[in-house]
PDB file of C-alpha atoms in Angstrom:
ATOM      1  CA  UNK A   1       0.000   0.000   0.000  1.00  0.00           C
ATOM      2  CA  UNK A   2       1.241   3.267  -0.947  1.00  0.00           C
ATOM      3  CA  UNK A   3       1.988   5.909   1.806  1.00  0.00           C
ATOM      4  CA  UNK A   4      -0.033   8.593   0.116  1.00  0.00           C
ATOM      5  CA  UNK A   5      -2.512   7.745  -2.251  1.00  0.00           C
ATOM      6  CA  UNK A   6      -4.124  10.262  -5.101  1.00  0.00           C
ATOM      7  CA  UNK A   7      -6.012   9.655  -8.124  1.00  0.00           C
ATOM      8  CA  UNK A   8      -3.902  10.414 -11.108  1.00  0.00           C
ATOM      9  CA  UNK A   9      -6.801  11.552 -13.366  1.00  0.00           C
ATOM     10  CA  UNK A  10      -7.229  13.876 -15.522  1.00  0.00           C
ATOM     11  CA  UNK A  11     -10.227  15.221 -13.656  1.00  0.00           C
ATOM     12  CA  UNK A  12     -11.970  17.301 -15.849  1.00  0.00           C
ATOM     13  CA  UNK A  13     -14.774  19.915 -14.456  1.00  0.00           C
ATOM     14  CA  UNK A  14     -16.659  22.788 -16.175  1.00  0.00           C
ATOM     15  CA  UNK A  15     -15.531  26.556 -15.947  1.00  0.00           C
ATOM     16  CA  UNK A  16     -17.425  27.752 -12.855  1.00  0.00           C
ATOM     17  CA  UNK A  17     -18.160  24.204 -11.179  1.00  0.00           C
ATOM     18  CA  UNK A  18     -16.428  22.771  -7.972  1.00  0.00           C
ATOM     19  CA  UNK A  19     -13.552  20.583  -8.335  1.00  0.00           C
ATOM     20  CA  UNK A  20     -12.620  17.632  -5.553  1.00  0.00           C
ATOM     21  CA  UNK A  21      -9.773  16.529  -5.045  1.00  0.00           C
ATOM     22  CA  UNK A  22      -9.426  13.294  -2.686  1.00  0.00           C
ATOM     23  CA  UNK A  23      -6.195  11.738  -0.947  1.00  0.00           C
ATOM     24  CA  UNK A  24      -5.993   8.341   1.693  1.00  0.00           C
ATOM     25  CA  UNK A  25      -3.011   8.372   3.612  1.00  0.00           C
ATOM     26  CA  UNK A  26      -1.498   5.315   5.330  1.00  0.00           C
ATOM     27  CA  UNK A  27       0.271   6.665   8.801  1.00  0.00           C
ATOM     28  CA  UNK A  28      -2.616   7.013  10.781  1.00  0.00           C
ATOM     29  CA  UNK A  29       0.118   9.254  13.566  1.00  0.00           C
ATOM     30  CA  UNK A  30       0.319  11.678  11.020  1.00  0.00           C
ATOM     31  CA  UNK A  31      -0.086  15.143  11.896  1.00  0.00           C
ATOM     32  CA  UNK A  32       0.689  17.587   9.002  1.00  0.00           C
ATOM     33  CA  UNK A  33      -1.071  17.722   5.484  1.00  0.00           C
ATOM     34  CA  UNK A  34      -0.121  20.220   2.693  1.00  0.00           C
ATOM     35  CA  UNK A  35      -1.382  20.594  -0.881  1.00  0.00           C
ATOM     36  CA  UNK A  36       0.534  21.785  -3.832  1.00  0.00           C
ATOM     37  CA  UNK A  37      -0.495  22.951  -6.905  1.00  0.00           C
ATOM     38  CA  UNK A  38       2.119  21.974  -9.976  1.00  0.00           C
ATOM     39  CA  UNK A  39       1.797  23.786 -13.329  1.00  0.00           C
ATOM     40  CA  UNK A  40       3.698  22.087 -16.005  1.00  0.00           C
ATOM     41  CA  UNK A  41       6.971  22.685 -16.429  1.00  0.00           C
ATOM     42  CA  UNK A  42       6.997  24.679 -12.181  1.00  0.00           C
ATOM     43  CA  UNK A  43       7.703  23.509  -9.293  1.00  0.00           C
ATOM     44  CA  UNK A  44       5.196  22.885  -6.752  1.00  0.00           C
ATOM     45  CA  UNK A  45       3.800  25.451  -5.150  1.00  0.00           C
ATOM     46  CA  UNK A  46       2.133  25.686  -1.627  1.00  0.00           C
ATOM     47  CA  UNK A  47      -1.669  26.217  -1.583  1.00  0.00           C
ATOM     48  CA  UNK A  48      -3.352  25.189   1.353  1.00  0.00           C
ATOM     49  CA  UNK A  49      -1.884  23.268   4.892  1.00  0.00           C
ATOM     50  CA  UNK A  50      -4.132  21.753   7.323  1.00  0.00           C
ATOM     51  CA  UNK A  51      -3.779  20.044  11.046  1.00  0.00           C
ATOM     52  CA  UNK A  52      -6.979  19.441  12.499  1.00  0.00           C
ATOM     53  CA  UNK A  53      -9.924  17.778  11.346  1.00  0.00           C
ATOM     54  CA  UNK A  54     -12.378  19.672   9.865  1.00  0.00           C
ATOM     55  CA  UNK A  55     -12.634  22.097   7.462  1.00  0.00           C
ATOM     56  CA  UNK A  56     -10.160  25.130   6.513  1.00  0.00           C
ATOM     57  CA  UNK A  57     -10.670  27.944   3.428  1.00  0.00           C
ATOM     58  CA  UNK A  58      -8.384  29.945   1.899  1.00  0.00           C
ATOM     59  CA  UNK A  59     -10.169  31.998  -0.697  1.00  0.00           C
ATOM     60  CA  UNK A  60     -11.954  29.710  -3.362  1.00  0.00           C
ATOM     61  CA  UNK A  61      -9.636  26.479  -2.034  1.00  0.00           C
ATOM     62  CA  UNK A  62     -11.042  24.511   1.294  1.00  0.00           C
ATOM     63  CA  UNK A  63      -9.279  21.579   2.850  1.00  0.00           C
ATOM     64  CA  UNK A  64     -10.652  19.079   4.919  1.00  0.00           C
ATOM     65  CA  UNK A  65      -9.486  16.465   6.356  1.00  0.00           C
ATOM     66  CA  UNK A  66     -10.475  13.388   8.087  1.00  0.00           C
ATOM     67  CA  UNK A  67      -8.223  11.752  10.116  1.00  0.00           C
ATOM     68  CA  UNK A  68     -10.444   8.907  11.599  1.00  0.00           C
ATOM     69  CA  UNK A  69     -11.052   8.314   7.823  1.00  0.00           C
ATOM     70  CA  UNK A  70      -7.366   9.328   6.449  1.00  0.00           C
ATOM     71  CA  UNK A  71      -8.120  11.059   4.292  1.00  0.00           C
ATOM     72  CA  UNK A  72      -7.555  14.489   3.045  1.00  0.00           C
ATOM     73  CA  UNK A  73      -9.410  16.641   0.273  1.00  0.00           C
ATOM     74  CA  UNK A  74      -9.154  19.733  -1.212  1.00  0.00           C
ATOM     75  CA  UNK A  75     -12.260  21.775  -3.030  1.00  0.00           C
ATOM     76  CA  UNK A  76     -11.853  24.759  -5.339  1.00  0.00           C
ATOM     77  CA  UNK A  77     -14.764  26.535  -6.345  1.00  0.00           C
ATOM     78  CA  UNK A  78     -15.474  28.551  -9.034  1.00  0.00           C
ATOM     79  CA  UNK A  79     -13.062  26.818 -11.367  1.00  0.00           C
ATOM     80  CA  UNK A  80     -11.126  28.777 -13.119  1.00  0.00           C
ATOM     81  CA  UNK A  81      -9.106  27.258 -16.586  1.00  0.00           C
ATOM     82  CA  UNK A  82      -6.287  28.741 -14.454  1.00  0.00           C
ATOM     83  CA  UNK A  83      -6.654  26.307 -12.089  1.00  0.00           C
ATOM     84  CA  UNK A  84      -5.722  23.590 -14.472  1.00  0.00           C
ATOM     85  CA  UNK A  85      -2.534  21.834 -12.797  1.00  0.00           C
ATOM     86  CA  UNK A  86      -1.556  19.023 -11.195  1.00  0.00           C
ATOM     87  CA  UNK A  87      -2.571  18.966  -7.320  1.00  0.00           C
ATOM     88  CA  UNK A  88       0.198  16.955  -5.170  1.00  0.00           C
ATOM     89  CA  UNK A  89      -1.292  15.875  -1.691  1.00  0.00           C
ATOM     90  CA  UNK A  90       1.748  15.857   0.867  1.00  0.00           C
ATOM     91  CA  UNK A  91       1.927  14.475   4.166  1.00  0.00           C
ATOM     92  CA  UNK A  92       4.266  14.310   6.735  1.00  0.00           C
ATOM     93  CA  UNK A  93       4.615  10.784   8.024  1.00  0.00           C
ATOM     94  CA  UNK A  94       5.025  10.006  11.981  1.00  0.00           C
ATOM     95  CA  UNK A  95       8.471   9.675  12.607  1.00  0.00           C
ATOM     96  CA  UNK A  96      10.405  11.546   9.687  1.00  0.00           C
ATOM     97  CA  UNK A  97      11.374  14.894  10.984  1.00  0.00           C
ATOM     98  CA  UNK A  98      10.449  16.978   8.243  1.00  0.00           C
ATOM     99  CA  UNK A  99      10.410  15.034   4.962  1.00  0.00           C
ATOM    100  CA  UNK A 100       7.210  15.109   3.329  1.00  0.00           C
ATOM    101  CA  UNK A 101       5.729  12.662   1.706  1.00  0.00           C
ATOM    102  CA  UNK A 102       3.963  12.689  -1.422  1.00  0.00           C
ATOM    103  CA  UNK A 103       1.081  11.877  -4.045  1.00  0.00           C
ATOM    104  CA  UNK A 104       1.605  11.249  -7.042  1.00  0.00           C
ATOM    105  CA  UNK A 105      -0.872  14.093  -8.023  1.00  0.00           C
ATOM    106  CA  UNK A 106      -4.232  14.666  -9.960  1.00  0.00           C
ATOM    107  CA  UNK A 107      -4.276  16.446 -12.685  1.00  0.00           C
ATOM    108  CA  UNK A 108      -6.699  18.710 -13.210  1.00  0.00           C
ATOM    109  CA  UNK A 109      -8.355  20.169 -16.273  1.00  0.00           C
ATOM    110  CA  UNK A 110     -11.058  23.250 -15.925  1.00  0.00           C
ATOM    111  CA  UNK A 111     -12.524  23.762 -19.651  1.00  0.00           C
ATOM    112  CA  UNK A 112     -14.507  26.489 -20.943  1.00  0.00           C
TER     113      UNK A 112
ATOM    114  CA  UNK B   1       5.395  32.578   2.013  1.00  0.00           C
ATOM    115  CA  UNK B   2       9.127  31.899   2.979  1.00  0.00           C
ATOM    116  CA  UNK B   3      10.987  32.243  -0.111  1.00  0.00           C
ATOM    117  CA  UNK B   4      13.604  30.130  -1.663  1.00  0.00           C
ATOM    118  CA  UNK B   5      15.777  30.660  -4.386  1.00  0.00           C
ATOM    119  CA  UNK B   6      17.126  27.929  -6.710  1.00  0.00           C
ATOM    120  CA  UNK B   7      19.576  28.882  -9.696  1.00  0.00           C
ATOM    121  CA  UNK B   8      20.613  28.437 -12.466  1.00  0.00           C
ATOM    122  CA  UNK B   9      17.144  27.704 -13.173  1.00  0.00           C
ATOM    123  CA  UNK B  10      18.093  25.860 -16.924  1.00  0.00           C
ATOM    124  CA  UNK B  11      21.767  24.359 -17.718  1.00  0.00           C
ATOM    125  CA  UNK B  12      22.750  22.526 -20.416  1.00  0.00           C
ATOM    126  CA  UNK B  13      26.629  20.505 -19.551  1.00  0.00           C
ATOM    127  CA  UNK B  14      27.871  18.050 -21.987  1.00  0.00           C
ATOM    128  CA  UNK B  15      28.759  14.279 -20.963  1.00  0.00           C
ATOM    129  CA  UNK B  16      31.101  13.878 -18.109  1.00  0.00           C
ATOM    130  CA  UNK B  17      31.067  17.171 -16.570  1.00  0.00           C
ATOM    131  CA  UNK B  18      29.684  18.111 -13.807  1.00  0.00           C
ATOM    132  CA  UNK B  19      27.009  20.748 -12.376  1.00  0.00           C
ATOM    133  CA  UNK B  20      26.452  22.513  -9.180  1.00  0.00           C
ATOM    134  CA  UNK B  21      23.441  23.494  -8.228  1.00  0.00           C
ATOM    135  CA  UNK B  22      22.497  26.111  -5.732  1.00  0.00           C
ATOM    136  CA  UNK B  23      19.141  26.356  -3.407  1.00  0.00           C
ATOM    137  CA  UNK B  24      19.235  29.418  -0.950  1.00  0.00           C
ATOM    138  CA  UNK B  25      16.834  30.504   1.558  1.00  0.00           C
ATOM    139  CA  UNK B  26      16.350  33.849   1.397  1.00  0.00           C
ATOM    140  CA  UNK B  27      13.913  35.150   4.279  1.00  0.00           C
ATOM    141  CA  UNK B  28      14.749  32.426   6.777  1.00  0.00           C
ATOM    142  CA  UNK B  29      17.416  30.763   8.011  1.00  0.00           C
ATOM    143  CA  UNK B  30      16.732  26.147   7.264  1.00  0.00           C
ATOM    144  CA  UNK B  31      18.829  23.887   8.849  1.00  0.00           C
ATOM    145  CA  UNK B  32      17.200  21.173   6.808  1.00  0.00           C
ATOM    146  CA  UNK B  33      16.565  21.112   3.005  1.00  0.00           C
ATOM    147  CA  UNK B  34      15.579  18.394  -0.011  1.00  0.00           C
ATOM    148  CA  UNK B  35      16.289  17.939  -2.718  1.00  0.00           C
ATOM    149  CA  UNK B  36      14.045  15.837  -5.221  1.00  0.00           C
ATOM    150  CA  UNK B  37      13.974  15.054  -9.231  1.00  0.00           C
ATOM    151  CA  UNK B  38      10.814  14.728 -11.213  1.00  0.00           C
ATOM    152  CA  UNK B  39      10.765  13.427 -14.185  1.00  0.00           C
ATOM    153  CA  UNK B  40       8.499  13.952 -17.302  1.00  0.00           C
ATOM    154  CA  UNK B  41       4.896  13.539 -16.108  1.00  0.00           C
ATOM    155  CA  UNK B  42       5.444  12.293 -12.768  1.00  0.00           C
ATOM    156  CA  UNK B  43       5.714  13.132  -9.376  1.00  0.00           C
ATOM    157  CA  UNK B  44       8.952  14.031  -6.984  1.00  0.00           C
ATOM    158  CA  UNK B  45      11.143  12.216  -6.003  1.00  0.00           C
ATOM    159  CA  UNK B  46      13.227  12.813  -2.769  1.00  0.00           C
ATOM    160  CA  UNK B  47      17.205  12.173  -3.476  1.00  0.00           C
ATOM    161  CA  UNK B  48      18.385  13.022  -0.095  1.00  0.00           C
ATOM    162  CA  UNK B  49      17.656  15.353   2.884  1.00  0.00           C
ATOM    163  CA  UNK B  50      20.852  18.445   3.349  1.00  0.00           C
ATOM    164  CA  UNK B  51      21.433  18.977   7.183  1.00  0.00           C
ATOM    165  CA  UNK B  52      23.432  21.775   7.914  1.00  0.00           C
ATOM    166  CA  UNK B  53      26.235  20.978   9.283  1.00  0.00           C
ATOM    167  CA  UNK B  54      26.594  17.666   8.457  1.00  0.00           C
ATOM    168  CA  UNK B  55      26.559  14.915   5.837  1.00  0.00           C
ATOM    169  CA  UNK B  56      23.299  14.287   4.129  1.00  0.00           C
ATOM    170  CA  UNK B  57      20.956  11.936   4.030  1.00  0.00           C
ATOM    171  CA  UNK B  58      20.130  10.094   1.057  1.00  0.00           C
ATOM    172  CA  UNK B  59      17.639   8.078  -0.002  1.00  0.00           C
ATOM    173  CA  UNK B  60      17.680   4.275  -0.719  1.00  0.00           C
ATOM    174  CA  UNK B  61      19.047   3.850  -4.553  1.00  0.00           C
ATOM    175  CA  UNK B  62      20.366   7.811  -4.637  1.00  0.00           C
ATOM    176  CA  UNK B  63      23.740   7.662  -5.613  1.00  0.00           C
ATOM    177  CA  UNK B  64      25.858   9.650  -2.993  1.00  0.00           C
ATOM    178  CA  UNK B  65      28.798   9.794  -4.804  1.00  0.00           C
ATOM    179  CA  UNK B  66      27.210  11.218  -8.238  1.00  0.00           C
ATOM    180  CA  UNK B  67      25.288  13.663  -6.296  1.00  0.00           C
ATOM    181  CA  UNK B  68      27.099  15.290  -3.866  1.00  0.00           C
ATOM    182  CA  UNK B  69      25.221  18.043  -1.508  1.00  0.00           C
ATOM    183  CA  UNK B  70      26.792  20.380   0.625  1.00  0.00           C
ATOM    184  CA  UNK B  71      24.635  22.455   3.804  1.00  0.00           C
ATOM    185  CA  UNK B  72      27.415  24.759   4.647  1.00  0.00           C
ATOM    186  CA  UNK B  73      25.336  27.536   5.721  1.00  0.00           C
ATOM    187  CA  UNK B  74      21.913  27.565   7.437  1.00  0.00           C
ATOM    188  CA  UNK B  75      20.661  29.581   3.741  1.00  0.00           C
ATOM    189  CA  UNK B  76      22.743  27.529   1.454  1.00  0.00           C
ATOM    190  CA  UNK B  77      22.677  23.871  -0.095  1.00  0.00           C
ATOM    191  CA  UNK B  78      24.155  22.849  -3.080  1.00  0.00           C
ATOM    192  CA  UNK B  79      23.751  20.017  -5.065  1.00  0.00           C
ATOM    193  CA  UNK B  80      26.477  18.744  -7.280  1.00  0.00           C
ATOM    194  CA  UNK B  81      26.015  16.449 -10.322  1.00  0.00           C
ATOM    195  CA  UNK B  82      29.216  14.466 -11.169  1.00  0.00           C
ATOM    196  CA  UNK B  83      30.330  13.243 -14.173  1.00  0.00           C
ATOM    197  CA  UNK B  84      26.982  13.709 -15.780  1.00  0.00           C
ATOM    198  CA  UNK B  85      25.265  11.311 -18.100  1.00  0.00           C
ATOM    199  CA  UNK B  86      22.127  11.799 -19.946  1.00  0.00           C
ATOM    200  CA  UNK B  87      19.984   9.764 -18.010  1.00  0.00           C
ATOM    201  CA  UNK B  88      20.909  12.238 -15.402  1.00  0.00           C
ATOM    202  CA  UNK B  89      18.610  14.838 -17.272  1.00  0.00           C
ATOM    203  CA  UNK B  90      16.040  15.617 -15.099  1.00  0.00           C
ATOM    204  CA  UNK B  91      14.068  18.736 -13.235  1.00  0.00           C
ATOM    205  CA  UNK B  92      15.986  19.009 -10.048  1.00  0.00           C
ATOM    206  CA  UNK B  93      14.252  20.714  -7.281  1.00  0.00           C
ATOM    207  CA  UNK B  94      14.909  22.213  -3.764  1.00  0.00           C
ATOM    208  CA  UNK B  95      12.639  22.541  -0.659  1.00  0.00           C
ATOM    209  CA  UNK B  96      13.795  24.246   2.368  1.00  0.00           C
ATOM    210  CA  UNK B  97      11.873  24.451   6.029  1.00  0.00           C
ATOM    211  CA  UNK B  98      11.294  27.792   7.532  1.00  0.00           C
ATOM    212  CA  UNK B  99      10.313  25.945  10.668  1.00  0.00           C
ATOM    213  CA  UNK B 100       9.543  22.257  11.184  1.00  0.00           C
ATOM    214  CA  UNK B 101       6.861  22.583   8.269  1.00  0.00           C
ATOM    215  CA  UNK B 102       7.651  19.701   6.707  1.00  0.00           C
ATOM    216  CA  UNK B 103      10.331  21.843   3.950  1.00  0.00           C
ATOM    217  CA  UNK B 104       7.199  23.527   2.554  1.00  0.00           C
ATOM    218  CA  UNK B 105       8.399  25.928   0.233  1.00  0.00           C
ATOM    219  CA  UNK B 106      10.067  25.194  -2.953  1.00  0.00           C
ATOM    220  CA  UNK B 107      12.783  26.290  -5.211  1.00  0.00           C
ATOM    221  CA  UNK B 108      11.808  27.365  -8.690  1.00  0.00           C
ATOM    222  CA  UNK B 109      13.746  23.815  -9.792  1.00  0.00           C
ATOM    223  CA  UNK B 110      16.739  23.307 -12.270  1.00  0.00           C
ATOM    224  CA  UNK B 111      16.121  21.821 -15.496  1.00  0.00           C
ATOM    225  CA  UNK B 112      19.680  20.117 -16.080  1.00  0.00           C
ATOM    226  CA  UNK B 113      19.655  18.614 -20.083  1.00  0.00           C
ATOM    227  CA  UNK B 114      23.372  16.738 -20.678  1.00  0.00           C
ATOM    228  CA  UNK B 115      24.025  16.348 -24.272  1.00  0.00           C
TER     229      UNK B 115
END
């Protein structure tokens, strides 16, 4: 079983509609969840962190995140074609210090 | 966001040579940094953890010798490409951690091409 788990995709979702993004995680200790957003061709950049179970927003992104479940999600609203990237869900694993681990991403598509 | 600076940001060595890489922290001081490759179309892939300070950490299969990484300063890795084949063409990218984040903030990564 993989440590982080994403669905590669593409997902594909109208201009205006709500994208999900899902992740499962294996450590059930772990503590830390980030999600990057990767244009092709970039390196990742950091979008959205979470801790605690429940919900947190940031603009048009929310996380949530389950732990009893392990999972972790992300939503963006109002899809934008901007938003069209790869998503990488990272997590840092009980144990590890401070090396993330990571998905191996969804891609995402927003059309018009 | 903490910021981190990787450069050169595109090289292009021939066979055998080799390339350093630099990844600098430049709003924070990170006694830990990563360094990962990604290849076309898929994700990262750590190579090794930089502790400053002291030798690195690399990860199982990472070949220490070929890619050597120095942490001399709490703002400064480098990572060092030896003797570089093609197959060692890759996006090579940096992370750095402003503060027991989990090295949340990334380089803008190093496309190396050897011809």
């Amino acid at each position: 079983q993989k440590e982080v788990e994403q669905n590669s995709g593409p997902l594909s979702v109208p201009e205006g509609a709500i994208a999900s993004l899902n992740c499962t995680y294996s450590d059930r200790g772990s503590q830390s969840f980030f999600w990057y957003r990767q244009y092709s061709g970039k390196s990742p950049e950091l979008i959205m962190s979470i801790y605690s179970n429940g919900d947190k927003e940031d603009g048009r992104f929310t996380a949530q995140l389950n732990k009893a479940s392990q999972y972790v999600s992300l939503l963006i609203r109002d899809s934008q074609p901007s938003d069209s990237a790869t998503y990488l869900c990272a997590v840092l694993l009980t144990g590890t210090a401070s090396k993330l681990t990571f998905g191996t991403g969804t891609r995402l598509q927003v059309t018009l | 966001g903490a910021v981190v600076s990787q450069h050169p940001s595109r090289v292009i060595c021939k066979s055998g040579t080799s390339v350093k890489i630099e990844c600098r922290s430049l709003d924070f001081q990170a006694t830990t940094m990563f360094w990962y490759r990604q290849f076309p179309k898929k994700s990262l892939m750590l190579m090794a953890t930089s502790n400053e300070g002291s030798k690195a950490t690399y990860e199982q299969g990472v070949e220490k010798d070929k890619f050597l990484i120095n942490h001399a300063s709490l703002t400064l890795s480098t990572l060092t490409v030896t003797s570089a084949h093609p197959e060692d063409s890759s996006f090579y990218i940096c992370s750095a951690d402003p503060g027991g984040a989990g090295g949340a903030f990334f380089g803008q990564g190093t496309r190396l091409t050897v011809v």
